[in-house]
């Protein structure tokens, strides 16, 4: 085939030629931009076809090393090929001047005055097709960075290249990086590390669902927390003793109620392994080199983490006391050591005055609250230490105030390596900012999650711990160090009043109150009540957990299981149903047979009622003792008004006269009014006979008188 004169060849060579030209122009554009300091236009945020991420950063803070390395990925999310793709670093021209800016500096337009570092421009690929992805790594000597005063800077990575809009900045990703070039006094951090779960365990130790088994199995939330914190002796563990108890119960085999079907659980070995590791980490260490082995800081929260605010308002303060006093003993039995103390974790971040008084009276001297419960004094000029003393009726309580910046860092997205790095840098930057604040005061910050049932990514926790070890201006301390400090109440304003928006509902607590009344009734019926009522009482404490604030349906389900278990227990003492009772008069005795299937003596009374009540007069039968496994035949005196059948209710009562268990119905009949009617009929018949006889006699006399009168007339 003859080619036309002057036409360029078409095919693979032609395509290669075009790409070569584009690449050359891209290189020249980048080169000239580097020399002249020009910056490509920025792609529209909504239509940017490229996404850049930061997945690696070393060191985590500037000031100690001589170089900085950043790595990550660039992905083409558009529909066209990106050419002449390169990346470079950006850096803010000055450190952040307000700690509140740490929240938004990485998202702010311009990156808090960030400028490109042209010397770091790194070419990646000539062409990145649609859907393609490539890695990058930038390394730079820190002397080339325009660092000024110490502080927290905004560090970024920009992707540049030819896209649909021409030669533009395709995307920018930013993070925070501290710059601490000189030796400064370290900021002290007490990191509270809670271990708790939603206590969905029935009185019969049946687990409601698979949440707890899943959390303590390898790779589960609680397993990850235990593993991540094991390498750091200064972590302050805060454990819910109920979690240790349920793990122990599961170790010997357990049952799970899943959608109403009860089956054998499959994580008994995992529970045993988790508990063994917890004892190894939190218990008494085996240290042959020390006469007194060094134990890790261990605190317990009240059993099942009760919603103290709601319970105090509902008049259930005794349950708060029971949960508080029971926790240390339960933990000590499981870990073979005494905890350092009891620490209450304020649900919602605040505790109202009434709940604080109850906790203090139960022996709690430490509570964890959020910053809004005890904010820093206005105009202080620096971040105060995270604690304040609060006076309560039961004694002074030290409130540990979770630092809001560290709390936010722990709650940032953690789904991938890029978000984990951002959260780590935020955590360190918060500490650096505080360490560099202009004050001579030694500061002690509290790192704590928003909830004791926190769910962080273990990779983030390990990254933060490793970073704290490498930064000389931070120091992990046990919480006991903070508790030993003098009062600092002149730095914070105490506002302990709780907000009631998400606490356990009034209707839910009314159900608990009614169930507790039934348990108390059962306690008075039994002669040895503890071994019967203790599992139900413990389950009620679990039903009062603050975990059900955000999971109300699960709380209701647990309470349903408690009520069902209580009803089944009460049914071990019952009235034997019988046929109708017929009384020979309007007064008599109703025979009642009561069976005791308990293995202990019970004390019950009997009361019979009717509707309408005016037709029955029955004297309550005082409580009688019934031996275990025996029946008692009782008689209740009654008087019935009226001759129609009467349905009555036979109810057992506890020794105080309160109804116990379910009533039994039967029908009462009386023959008294039937006999009266018979005598009336007989009397009426006799009267009728007499009247008939009288009428016959009268008529006979009248006829006799007529005959005599006729005889006298004839004789005349």
XYZ file of C-alpha atoms in Angstrom:
716
model
C 0.000 0.000 0.000
C 1.382 3.395 -1.007
C 1.653 6.013 1.793
C 0.702 9.565 1.135
C 3.514 12.052 0.811
C 4.151 14.127 3.973
C 2.047 11.954 6.342
C 3.499 10.801 9.666
C 3.693 7.070 10.249
C 0.814 5.626 12.245
C 1.071 2.811 14.805
C 3.118 1.911 17.882
C 6.024 4.110 16.851
C 3.706 7.080 16.501
C 2.211 6.583 19.942
C 5.655 6.291 21.463
C 6.668 9.491 19.740
C 3.682 11.408 21.167
C 4.309 10.099 24.700
C 7.973 11.059 24.435
C 7.036 14.602 23.490
C 4.566 14.895 26.357
C 7.097 13.524 28.817
C 9.695 15.980 27.614
C 7.334 18.899 28.088
C 6.396 17.588 31.530
C 10.027 17.301 32.549
C 10.771 20.794 31.277
C 7.762 22.154 33.119
C 8.869 20.573 36.363
C 12.465 21.644 35.825
C 11.560 25.239 35.085
C 9.154 25.310 37.978
C 11.920 24.148 40.253
C 14.318 26.776 38.996
C 11.930 29.670 38.848
C 9.861 28.805 41.895
C 6.629 28.740 39.969
C 3.767 26.595 41.226
C 1.337 24.757 38.948
C -2.322 25.578 39.276
C -4.285 23.451 41.748
C -6.799 20.949 40.395
C -10.402 21.428 41.410
C -10.939 19.485 44.635
C -14.117 17.783 43.473
C -12.733 16.691 40.112
C -9.114 15.893 41.074
C -8.272 12.604 39.363
C -5.434 11.683 41.748
C -5.272 10.759 45.414
C -1.995 10.892 47.338
C -1.525 9.299 50.754
C 1.189 9.433 53.413
C 1.875 5.984 54.871
C 5.412 6.412 56.194
C 7.238 9.172 58.040
C 10.614 8.982 59.788
C 11.485 10.384 62.160
C 8.144 11.107 63.816
C 9.472 14.463 65.029
C 12.149 16.833 63.792
C 15.061 18.073 65.841
C 16.967 14.910 66.661
C 18.021 13.517 63.264
C 19.536 15.066 60.159
C 17.185 13.703 57.524
C 13.479 13.270 56.907
C 11.892 10.531 54.828
C 8.283 10.342 53.706
C 6.631 7.565 51.725
C 3.192 6.730 50.446
C 1.181 6.042 47.317
C -0.287 7.997 44.428
C -3.419 6.554 42.816
C -5.078 7.637 39.581
C -8.790 7.627 40.380
C -9.790 9.347 37.148
C -10.631 8.069 33.683
C -7.590 9.372 31.786
C -3.859 8.772 31.969
C -1.796 11.142 34.119
C 1.588 11.980 32.630
C 4.830 13.361 34.004
C 3.783 12.493 37.556
C 5.999 13.767 40.356
C 5.738 14.468 44.088
C 7.266 16.957 46.495
C 7.061 18.011 50.123
C 5.316 21.075 51.492
C 5.846 22.712 54.869
C 4.113 25.485 56.754
C 6.182 28.643 57.010
C 5.743 28.842 60.798
C 4.563 26.630 63.645
C 0.966 26.637 64.790
C 0.285 29.331 67.364
C -2.898 27.952 68.937
C -3.416 24.416 70.174
C -6.937 24.450 68.787
C -5.451 24.820 65.299
C -4.145 21.251 65.508
C -7.696 20.081 64.804
C -8.006 21.773 61.439
C -4.510 22.677 60.229
C -4.167 19.657 57.956
C -7.534 20.338 56.330
C -7.298 24.106 56.082
C -6.953 25.750 52.678
C -3.291 26.405 52.049
C -2.156 24.111 54.854
C -1.577 26.914 57.342
C 0.639 28.814 54.947
C 2.396 25.786 53.502
C 4.896 26.256 50.690
C 6.430 23.657 48.359
C 9.953 22.410 49.015
C 11.200 22.364 45.422
C 14.401 20.553 46.301
C 12.348 17.507 47.228
C 10.616 17.181 43.841
C 10.784 13.526 42.837
C 9.685 12.213 39.442
C 7.643 9.020 39.671
C 6.381 7.736 36.309
C 6.006 9.086 32.791
C 2.425 7.877 32.627
C -0.009 6.582 35.256
C -3.049 4.988 33.587
C -6.569 5.241 34.917
C -6.939 2.995 37.974
C -3.151 2.765 38.347
C -1.187 3.270 41.541
C 2.478 3.874 42.290
C 4.561 4.223 45.439
C 6.759 7.171 46.264
C 9.518 7.962 48.714
C 10.977 11.392 49.404
C 14.118 11.923 51.439
C 15.547 15.297 52.375
C 18.217 16.711 54.651
C 16.489 18.661 57.408
C 18.843 21.573 56.784
C 16.939 22.168 53.535
C 13.646 22.623 55.385
C 12.621 26.222 56.214
C 12.202 25.533 59.926
C 12.012 28.484 62.271
C 10.928 28.440 65.891
C 10.243 25.151 67.684
C 6.653 24.016 67.493
C 4.237 21.938 65.474
C 4.427 22.334 61.700
C 2.149 21.197 58.890
C 4.008 18.807 56.599
C 2.525 17.707 53.293
C 3.032 15.776 50.085
C 1.885 17.132 46.717
C 1.301 15.162 43.525
C 1.976 17.166 40.332
C 1.482 16.241 36.701
C -0.440 16.614 33.471
C -4.118 15.753 33.909
C -7.399 16.753 32.281
C -6.865 20.337 33.493
C -3.273 20.580 32.261
C -0.138 20.781 34.369
C -1.549 21.127 37.888
C -1.156 20.141 41.529
C -3.280 17.021 41.390
C -3.682 16.387 45.115
C -2.154 17.270 48.483
C -2.100 15.286 51.703
C -0.928 16.840 54.973
C 0.010 15.726 58.441
C 1.499 17.289 61.575
C 5.114 17.046 62.658
C 6.703 18.441 65.845
C 9.976 20.329 65.709
C 11.816 20.229 69.043
C 15.493 20.983 68.418
C 16.537 21.726 71.998
C 16.304 19.790 75.224
C 13.168 20.697 77.171
C 11.380 19.383 80.245
C 9.276 16.382 79.217
C 5.511 16.420 79.428
C 4.283 13.551 81.610
C 1.519 11.295 80.307
C -0.556 8.885 82.378
C -2.204 6.581 79.854
C -5.297 4.836 81.155
C -5.841 1.536 79.351
C -9.341 0.161 80.074
C -10.406 -3.449 79.570
C -14.194 -3.801 79.636
C -17.009 -5.269 77.591
C -20.793 -5.122 77.338
C -21.760 -7.539 80.179
C -24.431 -9.562 78.350
C -24.447 -12.589 80.683
C -27.649 -14.035 82.186
C -28.046 -15.292 85.781
C -27.452 -18.806 84.427
C -24.136 -17.641 82.867
C -25.526 -17.912 79.333
C -23.999 -15.343 76.980
C -26.407 -13.294 74.914
C -24.736 -13.332 71.514
C -21.160 -13.776 70.358
C -19.748 -10.341 71.228
C -17.703 -11.399 74.261
C -16.291 -14.589 72.670
C -15.358 -12.633 69.557
C -13.616 -9.885 71.550
C -11.372 -12.204 73.580
C -10.495 -14.549 70.710
C -7.217 -14.013 68.812
C -7.502 -10.823 66.774
C -10.487 -9.619 68.803
C -10.722 -6.211 70.415
C -9.818 -7.267 73.957
C -7.121 -9.634 72.760
C -5.528 -6.827 70.749
C -5.666 -4.416 73.699
C -4.003 -6.916 75.992
C -1.260 -7.609 73.447
C -0.616 -3.976 72.526
C -0.269 -2.821 76.124
C 1.833 -5.748 77.317
C 5.121 -4.219 76.148
C 4.789 -1.030 78.204
C 5.149 -1.340 81.988
C 4.020 2.246 82.619
C 0.569 1.781 81.094
C -2.117 2.142 83.795
C -4.599 -0.691 83.331
C -8.220 -0.102 84.350
C -10.078 -3.411 84.349
C -13.731 -4.286 84.785
C -13.719 -7.261 87.147
C -16.825 -8.575 85.385
C -14.714 -9.183 82.275
C -12.279 -11.333 84.253
C -15.209 -13.194 85.789
C -16.920 -13.974 82.481
C -13.624 -15.127 80.947
C -13.204 -17.499 83.883
C -16.782 -18.770 83.500
C -16.230 -19.405 79.787
C -12.985 -21.294 80.343
C -14.812 -24.375 81.620
C -17.352 -24.341 78.780
C -20.317 -22.096 78.284
C -23.629 -21.624 76.484
C -24.634 -18.950 74.000
C -28.137 -17.658 73.314
C -28.123 -16.658 69.679
C -31.480 -15.504 68.377
C -33.341 -17.502 71.021
C -31.500 -20.765 70.292
C -29.141 -21.881 73.049
C -26.090 -23.848 72.004
C -22.636 -24.690 73.292
C -20.000 -21.973 72.845
C -16.845 -22.660 70.882
C -14.370 -20.180 72.400
C -13.687 -21.829 75.766
C -10.019 -22.424 74.915
C -9.645 -18.839 73.686
C -11.168 -17.546 76.923
C -8.780 -19.677 78.993
C -5.796 -18.473 76.959
C -6.864 -14.822 77.239
C -7.338 -15.088 81.002
C -3.956 -16.807 81.394
C -2.278 -13.939 79.513
C -4.160 -11.378 81.595
C -2.883 -13.065 84.763
C 0.625 -13.125 83.359
C 0.591 -9.442 82.390
C -1.504 -7.972 85.211
C -0.818 -10.414 88.021
C 2.257 -10.858 90.196
C 5.282 -11.176 87.878
C 7.786 -13.964 88.298
C 10.972 -11.981 88.813
C 13.680 -13.958 90.547
C 16.087 -11.006 90.460
C 13.903 -8.803 92.642
C 12.880 -9.532 96.204
C 9.694 -7.565 95.527
C 8.679 -8.053 91.860
C 7.514 -4.912 90.073
C 3.779 -5.082 89.384
C 2.063 -3.193 86.600
C -0.322 -0.400 87.591
C -3.736 -2.058 87.993
C -6.998 -0.353 88.855
C -10.519 -1.722 88.775
C -13.729 0.045 87.913
C -16.973 -0.755 89.758
C -18.389 -4.125 88.698
C -19.901 -3.968 85.186
C -19.252 -0.198 84.967
C -22.636 0.992 86.326
C -24.418 4.087 85.033
C -23.931 5.912 88.331
C -25.797 9.075 87.337
C -28.958 7.249 86.299
C -28.880 4.842 89.244
C -28.444 7.598 91.802
C -31.399 9.507 90.370
C -33.553 6.354 90.368
C -32.943 5.694 94.060
C -30.624 2.727 93.382
C -27.601 4.093 95.215
C -27.124 0.807 97.100
C -26.425 -0.902 93.779
C -23.611 1.563 93.075
C -22.135 0.712 96.465
C -22.472 -3.039 95.828
C -20.817 -2.765 92.413
C -17.986 -0.681 93.854
C -17.243 -2.868 96.864
C -17.524 -6.152 94.949
C -15.075 -5.304 92.154
C -11.735 -5.485 94.050
C -12.516 -8.919 95.491
C -13.568 -10.345 92.119
C -10.412 -8.994 90.455
C -8.168 -10.250 93.256
C -9.589 -13.791 92.964
C -8.927 -13.870 89.218
C -5.487 -12.208 89.154
C -4.086 -13.383 92.497
C -3.191 -9.819 93.468
C -4.892 -6.835 95.014
C -5.605 -3.951 92.645
C -4.101 -0.559 93.373
C -7.531 0.952 93.861
C -10.985 1.548 92.392
C -11.441 4.075 89.620
C -14.839 5.125 88.256
C -15.145 5.990 84.556
C -17.798 8.691 84.239
C -20.364 7.662 81.625
C -20.660 10.492 79.138
C -17.618 12.204 80.635
C -19.385 13.798 83.601
C -20.678 12.832 87.038
C -23.421 14.733 88.794
C -23.075 15.625 92.462
C -25.356 12.885 93.791
C -23.532 10.108 91.949
C -20.171 11.503 93.040
C -21.300 11.470 96.677
C -22.417 7.840 96.422
C -19.178 6.710 94.772
C -17.095 8.531 97.350
C -19.051 6.961 100.199
C -18.385 3.535 98.645
C -14.630 4.136 98.676
C -13.974 5.568 95.205
C -11.338 8.305 95.389
C -10.593 8.633 91.645
C -12.892 9.311 88.686
C -12.190 9.853 84.983
C -14.031 12.757 83.367
C -13.841 14.725 80.137
C -12.428 18.214 79.823
C -15.903 19.798 79.774
C -16.464 18.608 83.345
C -13.409 20.511 84.577
C -12.186 22.998 81.934
C -9.057 25.095 82.378
C -9.472 28.546 83.832
C -9.934 31.173 81.101
C -6.798 33.118 80.260
C -4.441 30.659 81.910
C -2.098 30.772 78.910
C -1.033 27.144 79.019
C -2.499 23.662 79.332
C -2.804 22.733 83.031
C -2.236 19.259 84.384
C -5.137 16.906 83.859
C -6.465 16.547 87.363
C -8.492 18.437 89.933
C -9.797 17.631 93.403
C -13.546 17.653 94.029
C -15.196 17.677 97.431
C -17.932 15.056 97.950
C -19.954 14.103 100.994
C -18.004 10.854 101.257
C -14.614 12.554 101.027
C -12.324 14.220 98.523
C -12.250 12.723 95.027
C -9.498 13.329 92.479
C -10.935 13.788 89.003
C -8.599 12.763 86.203
C -9.391 14.983 83.227
C -8.888 13.261 79.877
C -6.921 15.590 77.642
C -9.254 16.577 74.771
C -6.492 16.652 72.149
C -5.167 13.210 73.009
C -8.734 11.889 73.194
C -9.465 13.248 69.715
C -6.289 11.655 68.349
C -7.339 8.259 69.742
C -10.762 8.615 68.115
C -9.583 9.667 64.639
C -10.183 7.232 61.739
C -7.790 4.276 61.909
C -8.860 2.093 59.026
C -5.612 2.094 57.034
C -1.946 2.947 57.322
C -2.450 6.531 56.147
C -5.098 7.335 58.771
C -3.083 5.527 61.467
C -0.061 7.705 60.668
C -2.199 10.846 60.807
C -3.604 9.850 64.213
C -0.134 9.047 65.549
C 1.219 12.404 64.407
C -1.756 14.192 65.938
C -1.146 12.444 69.285
C 2.549 13.392 69.310
C 1.875 16.932 68.127
C -0.569 17.501 70.978
C 2.144 16.490 73.436
C 4.804 18.566 71.698
C 2.614 21.659 71.756
C 2.040 21.280 75.508
C 5.720 20.565 76.172
C 6.701 23.773 74.355
C 4.167 26.024 76.092
C 5.738 28.928 78.020
C 5.514 27.760 81.635
C 7.860 26.414 84.254
C 5.196 24.088 85.630
C 5.628 20.345 85.178
C 2.522 19.103 83.417
C 0.814 15.740 83.758
C -1.688 14.911 81.022
C -4.236 12.105 81.083
C -4.530 10.029 77.934
C -7.843 8.208 78.074
C -10.487 6.949 75.691
C -14.017 8.288 75.608
C -15.409 4.936 76.749
C -13.977 1.984 78.679
C -15.177 -0.171 75.775
C -12.869 1.619 73.316
C -11.971 -0.050 70.038
C -8.690 1.380 68.730
C -6.604 -0.131 65.973
C -3.767 -2.015 67.695
C -1.356 -0.798 65.020
C -2.048 2.775 66.131
C -1.409 1.884 69.766
C 1.878 0.205 68.941
C 2.894 3.146 66.755
C 2.168 5.667 69.518
C 4.007 3.626 72.149
C 7.057 3.274 69.913
C 6.999 7.007 69.182
C 6.777 7.934 72.869
C 9.904 5.907 73.493
C 11.789 7.820 70.788
C 10.788 11.349 71.829
C 12.787 12.682 74.796
C 10.202 15.373 75.511
C 7.508 12.848 76.531
C 7.434 10.498 79.493
C 4.896 7.805 80.403
C 4.084 7.691 84.113
C 1.711 5.467 86.109
C -1.495 7.068 87.271
C -0.353 6.680 90.879
C 2.194 9.435 90.160
C -0.625 11.819 89.264
C -2.641 10.822 92.320
C 0.313 11.640 94.572
C 0.605 15.225 93.264
C -0.576 18.183 95.377
C -3.941 19.785 94.749
C -4.174 21.909 91.588
C -7.762 23.122 91.932
C -6.717 26.720 91.139
C -6.189 25.789 87.463
C -9.582 24.315 86.567
C -13.264 25.133 87.010
C -15.245 22.155 88.288
C -18.589 21.509 86.587
C -19.609 17.988 87.683
C -23.293 18.248 86.743
C -24.058 15.434 84.307
C -26.094 15.757 81.133
C -28.955 13.244 81.069
C -29.442 12.865 77.337
C -28.179 9.310 76.869
C -28.325 7.667 80.286
C -30.402 4.583 81.067
C -34.076 5.456 80.658
C -36.530 5.922 83.516
C -38.734 3.082 82.222
C -35.774 0.712 82.101
C -34.776 1.558 85.677
C -38.370 1.087 86.853
C -38.212 -2.459 85.521
C -35.005 -3.012 87.477
C -36.623 -1.638 90.636
C -39.595 -3.990 90.254
C -37.307 -6.971 89.658
C -35.251 -6.087 92.716
C -38.423 -6.042 94.806
C -39.184 -9.588 93.612
C -35.646 -10.700 94.447
C -36.006 -9.233 97.933
C -39.287 -11.102 98.369
C -37.585 -14.355 97.331
C -34.802 -13.626 99.814
C -37.297 -13.481 102.707
C -38.989 -16.715 101.621
C -35.776 -18.756 101.629
C -33.923 -19.747 104.770
C -30.572 -19.838 102.908
C -31.135 -17.265 100.165
C -27.597 -16.257 99.150
C -26.738 -19.150 96.860
C -30.080 -18.765 95.052
C -30.371 -14.980 94.804
C -26.677 -14.052 94.329
C -26.564 -14.981 90.590
C -29.729 -12.959 89.957
C -28.414 -9.983 91.931
C -25.126 -10.045 89.992
C -27.018 -10.167 86.707
C -29.017 -7.117 87.813
C -25.741 -5.251 88.370
C -24.774 -6.187 84.819
C -28.141 -4.869 83.617
C -27.258 -1.508 85.196
C -24.082 -1.104 83.111
C -23.488 2.136 81.251
C -22.845 -0.061 78.187
C -26.616 -0.182 77.642
C -26.760 3.593 77.133
C -25.867 3.033 73.492
C -27.287 -0.496 73.244
C -30.736 -0.235 74.858
C -32.193 -3.283 73.097
C -29.419 -5.510 74.382
C -30.020 -4.175 77.880
C -33.734 -4.953 77.612
C -32.913 -8.443 76.400
C -30.660 -9.030 79.401
C -33.371 -7.770 81.739
C -35.895 -10.092 80.067
C -33.593 -13.043 80.776
C -33.295 -11.977 84.434
C -37.074 -11.761 84.840
C -37.498 -15.180 83.213
C -34.851 -16.702 85.492
C -36.476 -15.146 88.551
C -39.916 -16.449 87.575
C -38.507 -19.935 87.072
C -36.856 -19.786 90.501
C -40.020 -18.585 92.211
C -42.008 -21.421 90.604
C -40.156 -23.925 92.815
C -42.732 -23.013 95.477
C -46.272 -23.224 94.187
C -49.932 -23.937 94.951
C -51.076 -27.279 93.566
C -54.067 -26.679 91.245
C -57.283 -28.428 92.270
C -60.909 -28.901 91.279
C -63.720 -26.659 92.436
C -64.425 -26.419 96.170
C -67.992 -26.858 97.489
C -68.817 -25.526 100.954
C -71.639 -27.089 102.965
C -72.622 -23.665 104.277
C -71.800 -20.044 103.807
C -68.770 -20.568 106.047
C -66.027 -23.124 105.753
C -62.352 -23.754 104.923
C -60.683 -23.847 101.533
C -58.033 -26.603 101.390
C -54.718 -25.429 99.813
C -51.740 -27.657 99.034
C -48.336 -25.948 98.706
C -45.317 -27.757 97.239
C -41.681 -26.833 98.003
C -39.260 -28.048 95.299
C -36.326 -26.110 96.741
C -33.556 -27.953 98.543
C -34.089 -25.742 101.582
C -36.926 -24.792 103.903
C -39.210 -21.972 102.785
C -41.612 -19.686 104.634
C -44.822 -18.737 102.818
C -48.324 -17.632 103.657
C -51.584 -17.841 101.704
C -54.212 -15.249 100.870
C -57.453 -15.793 98.919
C -59.165 -12.962 97.055
C -62.234 -12.700 94.820
C -63.783 -10.348 92.330
C -66.089 -8.822 93.439
C -64.322 -8.705 96.801
C -67.620 -8.065 98.665
C -68.722 -11.660 98.103
C -65.768 -13.187 99.975
C -64.443 -12.750 103.474
C -61.139 -14.678 103.848
C -58.531 -14.377 106.568
C -54.873 -14.392 105.349
C -52.921 -17.413 106.482
C -49.697 -16.501 108.284
C -46.399 -17.770 106.914
C -45.668 -21.404 107.614
C -42.455 -23.352 107.112
C -42.352 -26.110 104.535
C -39.470 -28.565 104.506
C -37.434 -29.082 101.306
C -39.087 -31.430 98.817
C -42.285 -31.633 100.873
C -45.921 -30.593 100.548
C -48.031 -28.787 103.113
C -51.828 -29.068 103.311
C -53.272 -25.824 104.612
C -56.812 -24.580 105.218
C -57.959 -20.999 104.805
C -61.196 -20.006 106.602
C -63.672 -18.161 104.363
C -67.248 -16.879 104.299
C -69.139 -16.641 101.005
C -71.983 -14.228 100.343
C -74.513 -15.292 97.706
C -75.396 -18.640 96.176
C -73.765 -18.290 92.723
C -70.372 -19.839 91.949
C -67.456 -17.544 92.834
C -64.012 -17.573 91.143
C -61.253 -16.895 93.654
C -57.457 -16.421 93.409
C -55.131 -18.324 95.723
C -51.878 -16.379 96.157
C -48.740 -17.303 98.089
C -47.176 -14.504 100.141
C -43.771 -13.882 101.641
C -43.398 -13.396 105.413
C -44.128 -9.672 105.053
C -47.435 -10.383 103.292
C -46.316 -9.386 99.781
C -47.483 -11.523 96.858
C -45.013 -14.238 95.872
C -45.099 -16.183 92.633
C -48.070 -16.665 90.342
C -51.646 -17.073 91.735
C -53.894 -20.111 91.096
C -57.616 -19.742 90.329
C -60.415 -22.035 91.518
C -64.223 -21.904 91.869
C -66.092 -21.830 95.175
C -69.638 -23.109 95.556
C -71.823 -23.217 98.679
C -74.909 -25.409 99.515
C -76.150 -23.143 102.318
C -78.615 -21.254 100.146
C -79.868 -24.487 98.494
C -80.994 -26.002 101.866
C -82.731 -22.790 102.857
C -84.662 -22.854 99.611
C -85.660 -26.517 100.286
C -87.105 -25.725 103.740
C -88.981 -22.794 102.270
C -90.480 -25.103 99.639
C -91.448 -27.704 102.274
C -93.038 -25.043 104.461
C -94.949 -23.715 101.489
C -96.185 -27.229 100.659
C -97.360 -27.799 104.246
C -99.179 -24.488 104.227
C -100.778 -25.403 100.929
C -101.931 -28.776 102.288
C -103.349 -27.137 105.371
C -105.175 -24.623 103.238
C -106.608 -27.430 101.085
C -107.730 -29.391 104.188
C -109.173 -26.282 105.659
C -111.087 -25.605 102.440
C -112.403 -29.185 102.316
C -113.534 -29.046 105.930
C -115.141 -25.682 105.412
C -117.010 -26.877 102.358
C -118.142 -30.033 104.180
C -119.499 -28.020 107.033
C -121.298 -25.718 104.660
C -122.955 -28.682 102.917
C -123.909 -30.209 106.275
C -125.485 -26.984 107.413
C -127.493 -26.770 104.194
C -128.790 -30.336 104.590
C -129.862 -29.686 108.141
C -131.598 -26.493 107.109
C -133.484 -28.359 104.378
C -134.505 -31.106 106.867
C -135.993 -28.598 109.267
C -138.028 -27.051 106.458
C -139.548 -30.361 105.387
C -140.605 -31.322 108.863
C -142.424 -28.040 109.265
